[in-house]
Amino acid sequence: MFNSKKLRFLVLTGLLASLSLSFSANAMQVERMFPEGIKRGKLSTTALAELVIDGKLRQSAVGIRIYSEDNLTVTPASVDVRNVIIYYQENEFGEIQKVWILTAEEASKPIPKRL
């Protein structure tokens, strides 16, 4: 019925198909959940990796977390942006604690409401 070449071809084809499905499933972006109390603004950075939100120079917290559009953490020094829409969270001292750089789809939606 099947010789060894045909069987090997079918097995390899099935393996490649299953691998491509798993990679495409990983590529699907999961909707990010944002905490309560977030604010929205426009972020720009300076040459010294300082944060300018809505035109005002802001102090960042020591352990600041910046999340890219892909939800990966990036260092403040690696962020070089001009007027991108973000959500941000401040700590009790008014320092910027977390920043989420929004995708175009997220930026088109209003700030999520939590009950």
PDB file of C-alpha atoms in Angstrom:
ATOM      1  CA  MET A   1       0.000   0.000   0.000  1.00  0.00           C
ATOM      2  CA  PHE A   2       2.561   2.623   1.160  1.00  0.00           C
ATOM      3  CA  ASN A   3       6.212   2.199   0.475  1.00  0.00           C
ATOM      4  CA  SER A   4       8.777   3.630   2.879  1.00  0.00           C
ATOM      5  CA  LYS A   5       9.320   6.823   0.844  1.00  0.00           C
ATOM      6  CA  LYS A   6       5.610   7.665   0.774  1.00  0.00           C
ATOM      7  CA  LEU A   7       5.229   6.892   4.455  1.00  0.00           C
ATOM      8  CA  ARG A   8       8.242   9.037   5.334  1.00  0.00           C
ATOM      9  CA  PHE A   9       6.848  11.878   3.200  1.00  0.00           C
ATOM     10  CA  LEU A  10       3.471  11.681   4.936  1.00  0.00           C
ATOM     11  CA  VAL A  11       5.034  11.647   8.395  1.00  0.00           C
ATOM     12  CA  LEU A  12       7.255  14.651   7.603  1.00  0.00           C
ATOM     13  CA  THR A  13       4.346  16.538   6.075  1.00  0.00           C
ATOM     14  CA  GLY A  14       2.218  15.906   9.158  1.00  0.00           C
ATOM     15  CA  LEU A  15       5.052  16.984  11.430  1.00  0.00           C
ATOM     16  CA  LEU A  16       5.596  20.213   9.508  1.00  0.00           C
ATOM     17  CA  ALA A  17       1.863  20.947   9.509  1.00  0.00           C
ATOM     18  CA  SER A  18       1.622  20.472  13.264  1.00  0.00           C
ATOM     19  CA  LEU A  19       4.693  22.665  13.853  1.00  0.00           C
ATOM     20  CA  SER A  20       3.283  25.450  11.699  1.00  0.00           C
ATOM     21  CA  LEU A  21      -0.003  25.311  13.615  1.00  0.00           C
ATOM     22  CA  SER A  22       1.777  25.585  16.942  1.00  0.00           C
ATOM     23  CA  PHE A  23       3.832  28.573  15.745  1.00  0.00           C
ATOM     24  CA  SER A  24       0.749  30.338  14.389  1.00  0.00           C
ATOM     25  CA  ALA A  25      -1.048  29.737  17.696  1.00  0.00           C
ATOM     26  CA  ASN A  26       1.874  31.360  19.525  1.00  0.00           C
ATOM     27  CA  ALA A  27       1.796  34.278  17.126  1.00  0.00           C
ATOM     28  CA  MET A  28      -1.824  35.052  17.990  1.00  0.00           C
ATOM     29  CA  GLN A  29      -1.751  37.924  20.425  1.00  0.00           C
ATOM     30  CA  VAL A  30      -3.562  37.483  23.689  1.00  0.00           C
ATOM     31  CA  GLU A  31      -5.503  40.486  24.952  1.00  0.00           C
ATOM     32  CA  ARG A  32      -3.482  42.196  27.653  1.00  0.00           C
ATOM     33  CA  MET A  33      -5.059  42.821  31.020  1.00  0.00           C
ATOM     34  CA  PHE A  34      -4.268  46.179  32.593  1.00  0.00           C
ATOM     35  CA  PRO A  35      -4.523  46.911  36.327  1.00  0.00           C
ATOM     36  CA  GLU A  36      -6.885  49.384  37.949  1.00  0.00           C
ATOM     37  CA  GLY A  37      -5.713  52.941  38.316  1.00  0.00           C
ATOM     38  CA  ILE A  38      -3.821  53.194  35.043  1.00  0.00           C
ATOM     39  CA  LYS A  39      -3.512  56.478  33.194  1.00  0.00           C
ATOM     40  CA  ARG A  40      -3.201  57.188  29.502  1.00  0.00           C
ATOM     41  CA  GLY A  41      -0.705  59.504  27.872  1.00  0.00           C
ATOM     42  CA  LYS A  42       1.762  60.146  25.078  1.00  0.00           C
ATOM     43  CA  LEU A  43       5.327  59.066  25.721  1.00  0.00           C
ATOM     44  CA  SER A  44       8.535  60.458  24.286  1.00  0.00           C
ATOM     45  CA  THR A  45      12.036  59.675  25.477  1.00  0.00           C
ATOM     46  CA  THR A  46      15.138  61.830  25.647  1.00  0.00           C
ATOM     47  CA  ALA A  47      18.715  60.980  24.697  1.00  0.00           C
ATOM     48  CA  LEU A  48      19.358  60.199  28.383  1.00  0.00           C
ATOM     49  CA  ALA A  49      16.478  57.668  28.531  1.00  0.00           C
ATOM     50  CA  GLU A  50      14.272  60.055  30.484  1.00  0.00           C
ATOM     51  CA  LEU A  51      10.490  59.757  30.198  1.00  0.00           C
ATOM     52  CA  VAL A  52       8.444  62.666  28.887  1.00  0.00           C
ATOM     53  CA  ILE A  53       4.725  62.000  29.309  1.00  0.00           C
ATOM     54  CA  ASP A  54       2.266  64.497  27.843  1.00  0.00           C
ATOM     55  CA  GLY A  55       5.073  67.032  27.461  1.00  0.00           C
ATOM     56  CA  LYS A  56       6.267  66.830  31.080  1.00  0.00           C
ATOM     57  CA  LEU A  57       9.529  65.269  32.215  1.00  0.00           C
ATOM     58  CA  ARG A  58       8.604  62.522  34.692  1.00  0.00           C
ATOM     59  CA  GLN A  59      10.644  60.695  37.310  1.00  0.00           C
ATOM     60  CA  SER A  60      10.762  56.939  36.858  1.00  0.00           C
ATOM     61  CA  ALA A  61      10.806  54.523  39.774  1.00  0.00           C
ATOM     62  CA  VAL A  62      13.936  52.493  40.472  1.00  0.00           C
ATOM     63  CA  GLY A  63      12.318  49.226  39.377  1.00  0.00           C
ATOM     64  CA  ILE A  64      10.395  50.597  36.390  1.00  0.00           C
ATOM     65  CA  ARG A  65       8.877  48.043  34.028  1.00  0.00           C
ATOM     66  CA  ILE A  66       8.288  48.990  30.406  1.00  0.00           C
ATOM     67  CA  TYR A  67       6.267  46.604  28.243  1.00  0.00           C
ATOM     68  CA  SER A  68       6.530  46.785  24.450  1.00  0.00           C
ATOM     69  CA  GLU A  69       3.657  46.283  22.008  1.00  0.00           C
ATOM     70  CA  ASP A  70       4.517  42.558  22.116  1.00  0.00           C
ATOM     71  CA  ASN A  71       4.211  42.602  25.929  1.00  0.00           C
ATOM     72  CA  LEU A  72       7.945  41.991  26.346  1.00  0.00           C
ATOM     73  CA  THR A  73       9.840  43.928  28.990  1.00  0.00           C
ATOM     74  CA  VAL A  74      12.391  46.366  27.640  1.00  0.00           C
ATOM     75  CA  THR A  75      14.981  48.507  29.376  1.00  0.00           C
ATOM     76  CA  PRO A  76      14.407  52.261  29.570  1.00  0.00           C
ATOM     77  CA  ALA A  77      17.647  52.862  27.648  1.00  0.00           C
ATOM     78  CA  SER A  78      16.387  50.776  24.705  1.00  0.00           C
ATOM     79  CA  VAL A  79      13.156  52.740  24.323  1.00  0.00           C
ATOM     80  CA  ASP A  80      13.507  55.513  21.751  1.00  0.00           C
ATOM     81  CA  VAL A  81      10.019  56.767  20.923  1.00  0.00           C
ATOM     82  CA  ARG A  82       8.249  59.977  20.023  1.00  0.00           C
ATOM     83  CA  ASN A  83       4.602  60.549  20.956  1.00  0.00           C
ATOM     84  CA  VAL A  84       3.452  56.950  21.278  1.00  0.00           C
ATOM     85  CA  ILE A  85       0.265  56.266  23.189  1.00  0.00           C
ATOM     86  CA  ILE A  86       0.799  54.446  26.461  1.00  0.00           C
ATOM     87  CA  TYR A  87      -0.870  53.356  29.642  1.00  0.00           C
ATOM     88  CA  TYR A  88       1.176  54.031  32.740  1.00  0.00           C
ATOM     89  CA  GLN A  89       0.967  53.432  36.455  1.00  0.00           C
ATOM     90  CA  GLU A  90       2.440  55.591  39.197  1.00  0.00           C
ATOM     91  CA  ASN A  91       3.633  54.504  42.622  1.00  0.00           C
ATOM     92  CA  GLU A  92       2.708  56.271  45.874  1.00  0.00           C
ATOM     93  CA  PHE A  93       5.452  58.885  45.306  1.00  0.00           C
ATOM     94  CA  GLY A  94       4.177  59.866  41.844  1.00  0.00           C
ATOM     95  CA  GLU A  95       7.050  58.091  40.074  1.00  0.00           C
ATOM     96  CA  ILE A  96       6.327  56.107  36.924  1.00  0.00           C
ATOM     97  CA  GLN A  97       6.320  52.458  37.945  1.00  0.00           C
ATOM     98  CA  LYS A  98       4.964  50.649  34.857  1.00  0.00           C
ATOM     99  CA  VAL A  99       4.514  51.624  31.215  1.00  0.00           C
ATOM    100  CA  TRP A 100       2.672  49.714  28.504  1.00  0.00           C
ATOM    101  CA  ILE A 101       3.353  50.835  24.923  1.00  0.00           C
ATOM    102  CA  LEU A 102       0.039  50.278  23.152  1.00  0.00           C
ATOM    103  CA  THR A 103      -0.622  48.638  19.817  1.00  0.00           C
ATOM    104  CA  ALA A 104      -2.714  50.580  17.297  1.00  0.00           C
ATOM    105  CA  GLU A 105      -5.738  48.453  18.216  1.00  0.00           C
ATOM    106  CA  GLU A 106      -5.306  49.057  21.958  1.00  0.00           C
ATOM    107  CA  ALA A 107      -4.764  52.782  21.391  1.00  0.00           C
ATOM    108  CA  SER A 108      -8.074  53.050  19.525  1.00  0.00           C
ATOM    109  CA  LYS A 109     -10.001  51.721  22.548  1.00  0.00           C
ATOM    110  CA  PRO A 110     -10.869  53.708  25.697  1.00  0.00           C
ATOM    111  CA  ILE A 111      -9.156  52.966  29.021  1.00  0.00           C
ATOM    112  CA  PRO A 112     -10.570  49.681  30.317  1.00  0.00           C
ATOM    113  CA  LYS A 113     -13.005  50.037  33.204  1.00  0.00           C
ATOM    114  CA  ARG A 114     -12.773  47.696  36.174  1.00  0.00           C
ATOM    115  CA  LEU A 115     -15.599  47.013  38.592  1.00  0.00           C
TER     116      LEU A 115
END
